[in-house]
Short mmCIF file of C-alpha atoms in Angstrom, two decimals:
data_model
loop_
_atom_site.label_atom_id
_atom_site.label_comp_id
_atom_site.label_asym_id
_atom_site.label_seq_id
_atom_site.Cartn_x
_atom_site.Cartn_y
_atom_site.Cartn_z
CA MET A 2 -0.19 1.30 -39.15
CA ALA A 3 -0.57 4.61 -41.00
CA LYS A 4 2.39 6.12 -42.81
CA LYS A 5 4.05 9.07 -41.01
CA VAL A 6 6.26 11.87 -42.31
CA SER A 7 9.35 13.02 -40.42
CA VAL A 8 11.25 16.20 -41.34
CA SER A 9 14.76 17.06 -40.09
CA PHE A 10 16.18 20.59 -40.48
CA GLU A 11 19.95 20.15 -40.63
CA ASN A 12 21.14 23.68 -41.30
CA GLU A 13 21.78 23.88 -45.07
CA VAL A 14 19.62 20.86 -45.92
CA VAL A 15 16.26 19.34 -45.00
CA LYS A 16 15.79 15.57 -44.85
CA VAL A 17 12.36 13.95 -45.19
CA VAL A 18 11.47 10.35 -44.31
CA TYR A 19 8.20 8.54 -45.03
CA ALA A 20 7.90 5.55 -42.70
CA SER A 21 5.54 3.33 -40.75
CA PRO A 22 6.24 2.35 -37.13
CA SER A 23 7.09 -1.33 -36.68
CA SER A 24 8.34 -3.63 -33.94
CA GLY A 25 11.74 -2.44 -32.73
CA GLY A 26 11.98 0.57 -35.07
CA VAL A 27 10.37 1.84 -38.28
CA THR A 28 9.94 0.64 -41.81
CA VAL A 29 11.13 3.39 -44.16
CA GLU A 30 9.10 3.57 -47.34
CA SER A 31 10.94 6.49 -49.00
CA HIS A 32 13.28 9.37 -48.20
CA LEU A 33 14.67 12.51 -49.84
CA THR A 34 17.07 15.38 -49.14
CA MET A 35 16.62 18.95 -50.35
CA LYS A 36 18.10 22.40 -49.81
CA ASP A 37 16.53 24.47 -47.05
CA GLU A 38 15.25 27.08 -49.52
CA GLU A 39 13.41 24.37 -51.48
CA PHE A 40 11.39 23.15 -48.50
CA ASP A 41 8.56 25.71 -48.67
CA GLU A 42 7.76 24.71 -52.26
CA PHE A 43 7.86 21.07 -51.17
CA LEU A 44 5.27 21.74 -48.45
CA LYS A 45 2.89 23.36 -50.93
CA THR A 46 2.72 20.20 -53.03
CA GLU A 47 2.99 17.62 -50.22
CA LYS A 48 -0.31 15.83 -49.59
CA ALA A 49 0.50 14.80 -45.99
CA ARG A 50 -1.00 17.13 -43.36
CA ARG A 51 0.79 16.11 -40.15
CA PHE A 52 4.56 16.07 -39.57
CA THR A 53 7.08 15.11 -36.91
CA VAL A 54 9.92 17.64 -36.95
CA THR A 55 13.55 17.57 -35.79
CA ALA A 56 15.84 20.58 -35.94
CA ASN A 57 19.37 21.69 -35.15
CA PHE A 58 18.72 25.00 -33.37
CA LYS A 59 21.18 27.91 -33.43
CA ARG A 60 19.96 30.08 -30.54
CA THR A 61 20.34 27.70 -27.59
CA TYR A 62 21.60 27.65 -24.02
CA GLN A 63 22.87 24.72 -21.96
CA ASP A 64 24.37 24.54 -18.48
CA ILE A 65 24.44 22.67 -15.19
CA ILE A 66 22.83 24.80 -12.45
CA THR A 67 22.31 24.25 -8.72
CA LEU A 68 18.92 24.81 -7.13
CA PRO A 69 17.23 24.01 -3.81
CA PRO A 70 15.21 20.77 -3.80
CA ALA A 71 11.61 21.39 -4.91
CA LYS A 72 8.60 19.67 -6.44
CA ASP A 73 8.52 19.33 -10.24
CA LYS A 74 6.09 22.21 -10.87
CA ILE A 75 8.06 24.63 -8.67
CA LEU A 76 11.39 23.33 -9.93
CA GLY A 77 10.35 24.04 -13.52
CA LYS A 78 9.61 27.66 -12.61
CA LEU A 79 12.99 28.00 -10.86
CA VAL A 80 14.77 26.56 -13.90
CA GLU A 81 12.99 29.00 -16.23
CA LEU A 82 13.90 32.00 -14.04
CA ASP A 83 17.56 30.92 -13.87
CA ILE A 84 17.80 30.50 -17.66
CA LYS A 85 16.21 33.89 -18.35
CA LYS A 86 18.59 35.48 -15.87
CA LYS A 87 21.72 33.91 -17.40
CA ALA A 88 20.63 34.04 -21.08
CA PRO A 89 18.41 37.14 -21.46
CA ASP A 90 19.22 37.41 -25.18
CA LEU A 91 17.08 34.31 -25.88
CA GLY A 92 13.88 36.15 -24.90
CA GLU A 93 10.97 33.77 -24.48
CA ILE A 94 12.20 30.18 -24.27
CA ALA A 95 11.25 26.53 -24.45
CA PHE A 96 13.46 24.36 -22.29
CA PHE A 97 14.28 20.88 -21.05
CA TYR A 98 15.82 19.97 -17.70
CA SER A 99 16.80 16.83 -15.79
CA VAL A 100 17.96 16.44 -12.19
CA LEU A 101 21.47 14.97 -12.07
CA ASN A 102 22.21 14.42 -8.37
CA ASP A 103 22.00 15.78 -4.82
CA MET A 104 24.93 17.47 -3.13
CA ILE A 105 25.87 19.67 -0.18
CA GLU A 106 26.94 23.23 -0.98
CA GLU A 107 27.89 25.70 1.77
CA GLY A 108 26.30 23.47 4.37
CA ARG A 109 22.91 23.13 2.66
CA LYS A 110 21.44 20.46 0.44
CA VAL A 111 21.05 21.42 -3.24
CA ILE A 112 20.46 19.58 -6.51
CA SER A 113 22.41 19.88 -9.74
CA VAL A 114 20.22 20.23 -12.83
CA PHE A 115 21.13 20.01 -16.52
CA VAL A 116 19.19 22.58 -18.57
CA TYR A 117 18.83 23.07 -22.32
CA ALA A 118 16.86 25.98 -23.73
CA VAL A 119 15.85 27.18 -27.21
CA SER A 120 14.62 30.60 -28.26
CA SER A 121 10.84 30.58 -28.79
CA GLU A 122 11.36 32.91 -31.74
CA GLU A 123 13.39 30.24 -33.54
CA LEU A 124 10.71 27.66 -32.75
CA SER A 125 8.03 29.97 -34.15
CA GLN A 126 9.93 30.40 -37.40
CA ILE A 127 9.79 26.65 -37.95
CA PHE A 128 6.10 26.42 -37.03
CA GLN A 129 5.21 29.26 -39.37
CA ARG A 130 6.73 27.44 -42.35
CA PHE A 131 4.21 24.65 -41.76
CA THR A 132 1.16 26.69 -40.74
CA ARG A 133 1.46 28.91 -43.86
CA CYS A 134 0.77 25.76 -45.89
CA GLY A 135 -2.00 24.50 -43.61
CA LYS A 136 0.19 21.77 -42.10
CA ILE A 137 0.31 20.53 -38.49
CA VAL A 138 3.45 19.83 -36.45
CA ASP A 139 2.77 16.93 -34.08
CA ASP A 140 6.14 17.08 -32.31
CA LEU A 141 9.27 19.21 -32.53
CA TYR A 142 12.55 17.81 -31.18
CA PRO A 143 16.06 19.30 -30.87
CA ASP A 144 18.20 16.76 -32.73
CA SER A 145 20.84 16.51 -29.97
CA LEU A 146 18.28 15.67 -27.26
CA LEU A 147 16.53 13.23 -29.58
CA LEU A 148 19.78 11.40 -30.31
CA SER A 149 20.60 11.37 -26.59
CA CYS A 150 17.31 9.56 -26.04
CA LEU A 151 18.29 7.08 -28.76
CA ASN A 152 21.81 6.63 -27.40
CA MET A 153 20.68 5.98 -23.81
CA THR A 154 17.91 3.43 -24.36
CA GLY A 155 18.01 -0.09 -22.96
CA GLU A 156 21.37 -1.27 -21.65
CA ARG A 157 23.10 2.02 -22.60
CA ALA A 158 21.24 3.80 -19.78
CA ALA A 159 23.75 2.34 -17.29
CA ASP A 160 26.87 3.23 -19.33
CA PRO A 161 29.73 5.19 -17.72
CA ALA A 162 30.67 8.66 -18.96
CA ASN A 163 30.73 8.77 -22.76
CA VAL A 164 31.04 11.52 -25.35
CA TYR A 165 28.79 11.27 -28.41
CA VAL A 166 29.56 13.14 -31.64
CA SER A 167 26.96 13.68 -34.37
CA GLU A 168 26.68 16.08 -37.27
CA SER A 169 23.95 18.20 -38.76
CA GLY A 170 25.29 19.31 -42.11
CA SER A 171 28.51 21.19 -41.34
CA ILE A 172 27.54 21.62 -37.66
CA LYS A 173 29.07 19.13 -35.22
CA ASN A 174 27.24 18.28 -31.99
CA ILE A 175 29.07 16.98 -28.92
CA MET A 176 27.25 15.52 -25.93
CA LEU A 177 28.49 14.08 -22.60
CA THR A 178 26.29 11.46 -20.94
CA GLU A 179 26.61 9.23 -17.91
CA SER A 180 24.19 6.69 -16.43
CA GLY A 181 21.40 7.70 -18.78
CA LYS A 182 21.68 11.47 -18.13
CA VAL A 183 22.98 14.36 -20.23
CA TYR A 184 25.67 16.47 -18.53
CA PHE A 185 26.95 18.67 -21.34
CA MET A 186 26.13 19.66 -24.93
CA ARG A 187 27.81 21.96 -27.41
CA SER A 188 27.80 22.60 -31.17
CA PHE A 189 30.45 24.11 -33.40
CA GLN A 190 30.78 25.02 -37.04
CA SER A 191 32.92 22.75 -39.16
CA SER A 192 34.37 23.36 -42.59
CA GLU A 193 32.82 20.22 -44.08
CA SER A 194 30.83 17.12 -43.31
CA GLY A 195 32.68 14.20 -41.73
CA ILE A 196 35.36 14.35 -39.05
CA ASN A 197 38.62 16.17 -39.87
CA ASP A 198 41.62 17.40 -37.87
CA THR A 199 39.91 20.62 -36.76
CA ASP A 200 36.93 18.65 -35.54
CA VAL A 201 39.20 16.33 -33.52
CA GLN A 202 40.85 19.37 -31.91
CA ASN A 203 37.40 20.62 -30.85
CA ILE A 204 36.49 17.19 -29.53
CA ASN A 205 39.73 16.98 -27.51
CA MET A 206 39.07 20.43 -26.05
CA THR A 207 35.65 19.20 -24.98
CA LEU A 208 37.17 16.08 -23.40
CA ASN A 209 39.58 18.27 -21.40
CA TYR A 210 36.66 20.45 -20.26
CA CYS A 211 34.73 17.37 -19.14
CA ARG A 212 37.70 16.11 -17.13
CA GLN A 213 38.87 19.37 -15.61
CA THR A 214 35.61 21.28 -15.05
CA LEU A 215 32.88 18.65 -14.89
CA ARG A 216 35.08 16.03 -13.20
CA LYS A 217 33.92 13.41 -15.70
CA ASN A 218 36.35 11.07 -17.48
CA PRO A 219 34.72 9.80 -20.70
CA VAL A 220 35.69 6.22 -21.48
CA ALA A 221 35.16 6.68 -25.23
CA VAL A 222 34.19 9.02 -28.04
CA THR A 223 31.26 7.51 -29.92
CA PHE A 224 30.51 8.77 -33.43
CA VAL A 225 26.79 8.68 -34.20
CA GLY A 226 24.93 8.66 -37.51
CA SER A 227 26.71 9.89 -40.64
CA ALA A 228 29.67 11.07 -38.53
CA ALA A 229 30.56 7.39 -38.10
CA TYR A 230 31.10 6.95 -41.88
CA SER A 231 33.44 9.82 -42.77
CA TYR A 232 36.63 10.14 -40.70
CA THR A 233 39.63 11.82 -42.36
CA ALA A 234 41.47 13.20 -39.30
CA ASN A 235 45.11 12.38 -38.65
CA ILE A 236 45.20 13.79 -35.10
CA ALA A 237 44.67 11.27 -32.33
CA LEU A 238 41.64 11.55 -30.10
CA ALA A 239 42.14 11.97 -26.35
CA ALA A 240 39.78 9.03 -25.70
CA PRO A 241 39.24 5.72 -27.52
CA PRO A 242 36.98 6.20 -30.60
CA CYS A 243 34.10 3.92 -31.52
CA CYS A 244 31.02 4.01 -33.77
CA SER A 245 27.34 3.60 -33.06
CA THR A 246 25.50 2.76 -36.28
CA HIS A 247 22.17 1.97 -34.57
CA SER A 248 20.70 -1.14 -36.14
CA ILE A 249 17.19 0.03 -37.04
CA ASN A 250 14.42 -2.16 -38.37
CA SER A 251 14.03 -0.61 -41.82
CA ASN A 252 14.62 -1.46 -45.45
CA LEU A 253 17.61 0.92 -45.62
CA SER A 254 21.26 0.00 -45.53
CA ALA A 255 23.21 0.75 -42.34
CA GLU A 256 24.93 3.73 -44.00
CA LYS A 257 21.65 5.16 -45.31
CA SER A 258 20.01 4.65 -41.90
CA ALA A 259 22.86 6.62 -40.34
CA GLU A 260 22.40 9.42 -42.89
CA TYR A 261 18.70 9.75 -41.98
CA LEU A 262 19.13 8.84 -38.31
CA ALA A 263 17.48 11.97 -36.81
CA PRO A 264 14.20 11.84 -38.78
CA ILE A 265 14.02 8.07 -38.31
CA ALA A 266 14.63 8.29 -34.55
CA ALA A 267 11.82 10.85 -34.25
CA LEU A 268 9.34 8.16 -35.37
CA MET A 269 10.64 5.40 -33.11
CA SER A 270 8.92 4.34 -29.89
CA LEU A 271 11.67 5.54 -27.55
CA ALA A 272 11.25 5.66 -23.78
CA ASP A 273 10.29 9.14 -22.48
CA ILE A 274 10.61 10.66 -25.97
CA SER A 275 7.63 12.95 -25.30
CA LYS A 276 9.58 14.97 -22.70
CA TYR A 277 12.01 16.09 -25.43
CA SER A 278 9.25 17.65 -27.55
CA PHE A 279 9.43 21.45 -27.65
CA LEU A 280 5.85 22.17 -28.73
CA PRO A 281 4.76 25.55 -27.29
CA GLU A 282 2.41 25.28 -24.30
CA ASP A 283 -0.36 27.25 -26.04
CA THR A 284 -0.14 24.86 -29.01
CA LYS A 285 -0.39 21.88 -26.65
CA ALA A 286 -3.41 23.47 -24.91
CA VAL A 287 -5.23 24.19 -28.18
CA ARG A 288 -4.45 20.71 -29.49
CA LEU A 289 -5.70 19.16 -26.23
CA GLN A 290 -8.95 21.15 -26.50
CA LYS A 291 -9.42 20.03 -30.10
CA THR A 292 -8.77 16.44 -29.10
CA ILE A 293 -11.28 16.67 -26.26
CA MET A 294 -13.88 18.25 -28.57
CA LEU A 295 -13.26 15.58 -31.20
CA TYR A 296 -13.69 12.72 -28.72
CA SER A 297 -16.72 14.46 -27.17
CA SER A 298 -18.33 14.80 -30.60
CA CYS A 299 -17.63 11.15 -31.36
CA ALA A 300 -19.09 10.18 -27.99
CA LEU A 301 -22.24 12.22 -28.65
CA ILE A 302 -22.65 10.62 -32.07
CA VAL A 303 -22.25 7.16 -30.57
CA ILE A 304 -24.75 8.00 -27.80
CA ALA A 305 -27.23 9.37 -30.36
CA ILE A 306 -26.92 6.25 -32.54
CA ALA A 307 -27.23 3.98 -29.51
CA GLY A 308 -30.24 5.99 -28.25
CA GLY A 309 -31.95 5.76 -31.62
CA ALA A 310 -31.35 2.03 -31.77
CA TYR A 311 -32.66 1.65 -28.21
CA LEU A 312 -35.82 3.67 -28.96
CA ASN A 313 -36.40 1.60 -32.07
CA LYS A 314 -36.00 -1.55 -29.99
CA LEU A 315 -38.43 -0.20 -27.37
CA SER A 316 -40.97 0.59 -30.08
CA SER A 317 -40.64 -2.92 -31.48
CA GLU A 318 -40.95 -4.45 -28.02
CA ARG A 319 -44.02 -2.31 -27.28
CA LYS A 320 -45.74 -3.47 -30.49
CA GLN A 321 -44.90 -7.09 -29.60
CA ALA A 322 -46.26 -6.60 -26.06
CA GLU A 323 -49.53 -5.16 -27.40
CA ASP A 324 -49.90 -8.15 -29.74
CA ASN A 325 -49.24 -10.54 -26.83
CA ILE A 326 -51.81 -8.78 -24.62
CA THR A 327 -54.45 -9.06 -27.35
CA ALA A 328 -53.70 -12.78 -27.79
CA ILE A 329 -53.89 -13.36 -24.02
CA ARG A 330 -57.22 -11.56 -23.79
CA ASN A 331 -58.62 -13.81 -26.50
CA GLU A 332 -57.32 -16.88 -24.68
CA ILE A 333 -58.86 -15.71 -21.39
CA ALA A 334 -62.21 -15.21 -23.11
CA GLN A 335 -62.07 -18.80 -24.42
CA MET A 336 -61.01 -20.23 -21.04
CA GLY A 337 -64.35 -19.56 -19.29
CA SER A 338 -65.73 -23.02 -20.09
CA VAL A 339 -62.37 -24.65 -19.26
CA ALA A 340 -62.32 -22.96 -15.83
CA ALA A 341 -65.87 -24.13 -15.06
CA ASN A 342 -64.97 -27.71 -15.99
CA TYR A 343 -61.81 -27.51 -13.85
CA LYS A 344 -63.81 -26.28 -10.82
CA ALA A 345 -66.26 -29.21 -11.13
CA LYS A 346 -63.34 -31.71 -11.23
CA ALA A 347 -61.68 -30.02 -8.25
CA ASP A 348 -64.90 -30.28 -6.19
CA GLU A 349 -65.07 -34.02 -6.92
CA ILE A 350 -61.44 -34.48 -5.82
CA GLN A 351 -62.10 -32.60 -2.57
CA LYS A 352 -64.83 -35.10 -1.68
CA VAL A 353 -62.39 -38.06 -1.76
CA MET A 354 -59.35 -36.25 -0.28
CA PRO A 355 -59.98 -37.55 3.34
CA ARG A 356 -59.74 -41.14 2.07
CA ILE A 357 -56.57 -40.40 0.10
CA GLN A 358 -54.99 -38.75 3.13
CA PHE A 359 -55.89 -41.75 5.32
CA ILE A 360 -54.22 -44.16 2.87
CA ASN A 361 -51.11 -41.94 2.68
CA ASP A 362 -50.85 -41.86 6.49
CA ILE A 363 -51.01 -45.65 6.65
CA ASN A 364 -48.29 -45.99 3.98
CA SER A 365 -46.03 -43.48 5.69
CA ALA A 366 -46.17 -45.09 9.15
CA PRO A 367 -43.20 -47.18 10.35
CA ASP A 368 -43.27 -50.95 9.76
CA MET A 369 -44.28 -51.69 13.34
CA LYS A 370 -44.24 -55.45 12.95
CA LYS A 371 -40.62 -55.47 11.83
CA THR A 372 -39.70 -52.86 14.45
CA LEU A 373 -41.26 -54.87 17.31
CA ILE A 374 -39.45 -58.00 16.17
CA ILE A 375 -36.12 -56.16 16.23
CA LEU A 376 -36.89 -54.66 19.66
CA SER A 377 -37.50 -58.13 21.03
CA GLU A 378 -34.22 -59.31 19.54
CA ILE A 379 -32.16 -56.55 21.20
CA ALA A 380 -33.45 -57.17 24.71
CA PRO A 381 -30.47 -57.50 27.11
CA ALA A 382 -31.41 -61.09 27.86
CA LYS A 383 -31.48 -62.00 24.17
CA LEU A 384 -28.14 -60.24 23.65
CA ASN A 385 -26.66 -62.06 26.67
CA LEU A 386 -25.71 -58.69 28.14
CA PRO A 387 -27.37 -58.71 31.61
CA THR A 388 -25.50 -55.58 32.72
CA ILE A 389 -27.28 -53.52 30.05
CA VAL A 390 -30.37 -51.58 31.10
CA PHE A 391 -32.39 -49.57 28.51
CA SER A 392 -33.99 -46.50 30.12
CA SER A 393 -35.86 -45.40 26.95
CA ILE A 394 -36.35 -46.41 23.32
CA GLN A 395 -37.98 -43.96 20.90
CA ILE A 396 -39.26 -44.92 17.42
CA ALA A 397 -39.54 -42.38 14.59
CA ARG A 398 -40.03 -42.38 10.83
CA GLU A 399 -37.06 -40.98 8.91
CA ASP A 400 -37.45 -40.78 5.12
CA LYS A 401 -38.22 -44.40 4.13
CA THR A 402 -36.63 -46.07 7.17
CA THR A 403 -37.39 -46.42 10.87
CA LYS A 404 -35.12 -44.64 13.36
CA LEU A 405 -34.51 -45.93 16.91
CA SER A 406 -33.16 -43.66 19.66
CA MET A 407 -31.96 -45.72 22.64
CA LYS A 408 -30.77 -44.52 26.05
CA GLY A 409 -29.58 -46.62 28.99
CA ASN A 410 -26.81 -47.48 31.41
CA ILE A 411 -24.28 -50.24 32.01
CA LYS A 412 -23.82 -51.84 35.42
CA SER A 413 -20.10 -52.52 35.75
CA PHE A 414 -17.42 -52.13 38.38
CA THR A 415 -14.45 -51.39 36.13
CA TYR A 416 -13.86 -49.16 33.09
CA ILE A 417 -12.63 -52.18 31.12
CA GLU A 418 -15.92 -54.02 31.73
CA LEU A 419 -17.78 -50.84 30.81
CA GLU A 420 -16.01 -50.38 27.49
CA THR A 421 -16.13 -54.12 26.68
CA THR A 422 -19.87 -54.32 27.33
CA TYR A 423 -20.50 -51.11 25.30
CA ALA A 424 -18.53 -52.50 22.35
CA LYS A 425 -20.46 -55.80 22.54
CA LEU A 426 -23.73 -53.87 22.55
CA LEU A 427 -22.79 -51.95 19.38
CA GLU A 428 -21.65 -55.13 17.66
CA ALA A 429 -24.87 -56.94 18.70
CA LEU A 430 -27.03 -54.10 17.34
CA LYS A 431 -25.28 -54.34 13.98
CA GLY A 432 -25.77 -58.10 14.05
CA LYS A 433 -29.51 -57.65 14.55
CA GLY A 434 -29.87 -55.60 11.36
CA LEU A 435 -29.45 -52.10 12.79
CA GLU A 436 -27.29 -49.39 11.18
CA VAL A 437 -25.78 -47.28 13.95
CA THR A 438 -25.79 -43.60 12.89
CA SER A 439 -24.82 -41.95 16.17
CA LYS A 440 -23.37 -43.17 19.48
CA ASN A 441 -22.20 -41.62 22.70
CA MET A 442 -21.11 -43.04 26.10
CA SER A 443 -20.33 -41.31 29.39
CA ILE A 444 -17.69 -43.27 31.29
CA GLN A 445 -18.22 -41.35 34.54
CA GLU A 446 -22.02 -41.78 34.56
CA LYS A 447 -21.91 -45.21 32.83
CA THR A 448 -24.67 -44.15 30.45
CA PHE A 449 -25.00 -44.41 26.71
CA GLN A 450 -27.11 -42.94 23.88
CA ILE A 451 -27.36 -44.67 20.51
CA GLU A 452 -29.28 -43.79 17.34
CA ALA A 453 -29.76 -46.44 14.65
CA ARG A 454 -31.77 -47.14 11.51
CA ILE A 455 -33.48 -50.39 10.67
CA SER A 456 -31.95 -51.63 7.45
CA ALA A 457 -33.99 -52.84 4.49
CA SER A 458 -33.07 -56.50 5.08
CA PRO A 459 -34.97 -58.43 7.74
CA ALA A 460 -33.57 -58.53 11.27
CA VAL A 461 -31.41 -61.45 12.28
CA GLY A 462 -33.47 -64.08 14.01
CA GLY A 463 -36.72 -62.45 12.93
CA PRO A 464 -39.41 -64.08 10.81
CA THR A 465 -39.32 -63.91 7.07
CA LYS A 466 -42.14 -63.81 4.60
#
């Protein structure tokens, strides 16, 4: 797949990763770190045109709010109004929200919603750095939300309450999650990179807030990314510490992968990652229109090429058809004498057709001699069945055999005699060279109906040639 470029703004520094998506992660081809003031010069010389961007924003707002249940489109409007009311200093905003749970408040059903908002002005400042150099931002993620998506994938989505700590330069980010949902986020300025005593005090304050205000008891404090590799604090944490180094499919060491975790995660195929992108709606609309126009243009080109090829094929087929018609006309002109000769032969055949038909009729008639011999052999007297009386026997030609349809009755006083005589009759017919194809007997009326074919072998007792 094509190489992609991911940029992460981490306050004082900017990290850049060149990578290609691969199964289970990304394959990093190269990476570099520069000061924030050096980035504009970097963009001017960079040949890549499209970028995936991650940033640690300064003007943000996060909270858990309660709202009446509503459909997604209406709920989004209610969330936006609530944020603007509680954080008017942000001005125009881009925001993310997720429904946490349902609850009853003052006798009515409401939903609790986690919201995270960023000032649109701060977003625009990042976009302008790229657009001034003719570059395109494909996606723009807040680093905390992006890492929450990474932390809660797969089996982690069912984890109990957990506090994650990451760093963006000297800024520390703390996030509370439970069952795959974000409940709380905050950032604070630290004196240095890594985790020191002051940072642990801030983390413990956050743990107390989670327990006392949010009624969540985190089972652990998980250090993410580079924060997992530099721990110099002597103060004990108020929850068990652990590290999440995120084994990523790349050619980097675990420590280097942790250092560039945010830009790498932005290129990974994470579930629902698109909902964390803070691209402005007008940018999305323009990009959608361009995409539609591009695909429409490609479709028109394909249709034009296909139409040209089809017209060329039709022209070739028309020329071939004209050549065939000319050849057929020449053949028809030469067939006059052949047709006359054919008509003379046909007239001669018509004169002898009555004789041919007569011979065919004779050949197709049943072998009456053989049939009569068999009929004489199946007479009740010959079969020694005096209680059998045939009421009718019909003879018909069926394919290349002769078919006999026999009807009659049996004079008997008991059902046992009736069935015994009927069975003897069937057995006698088979013994005389008949193949029984259908049989039926009415016990109440003492009648029977049998259909049989005369087999190819001569009848038993009949003459042979």
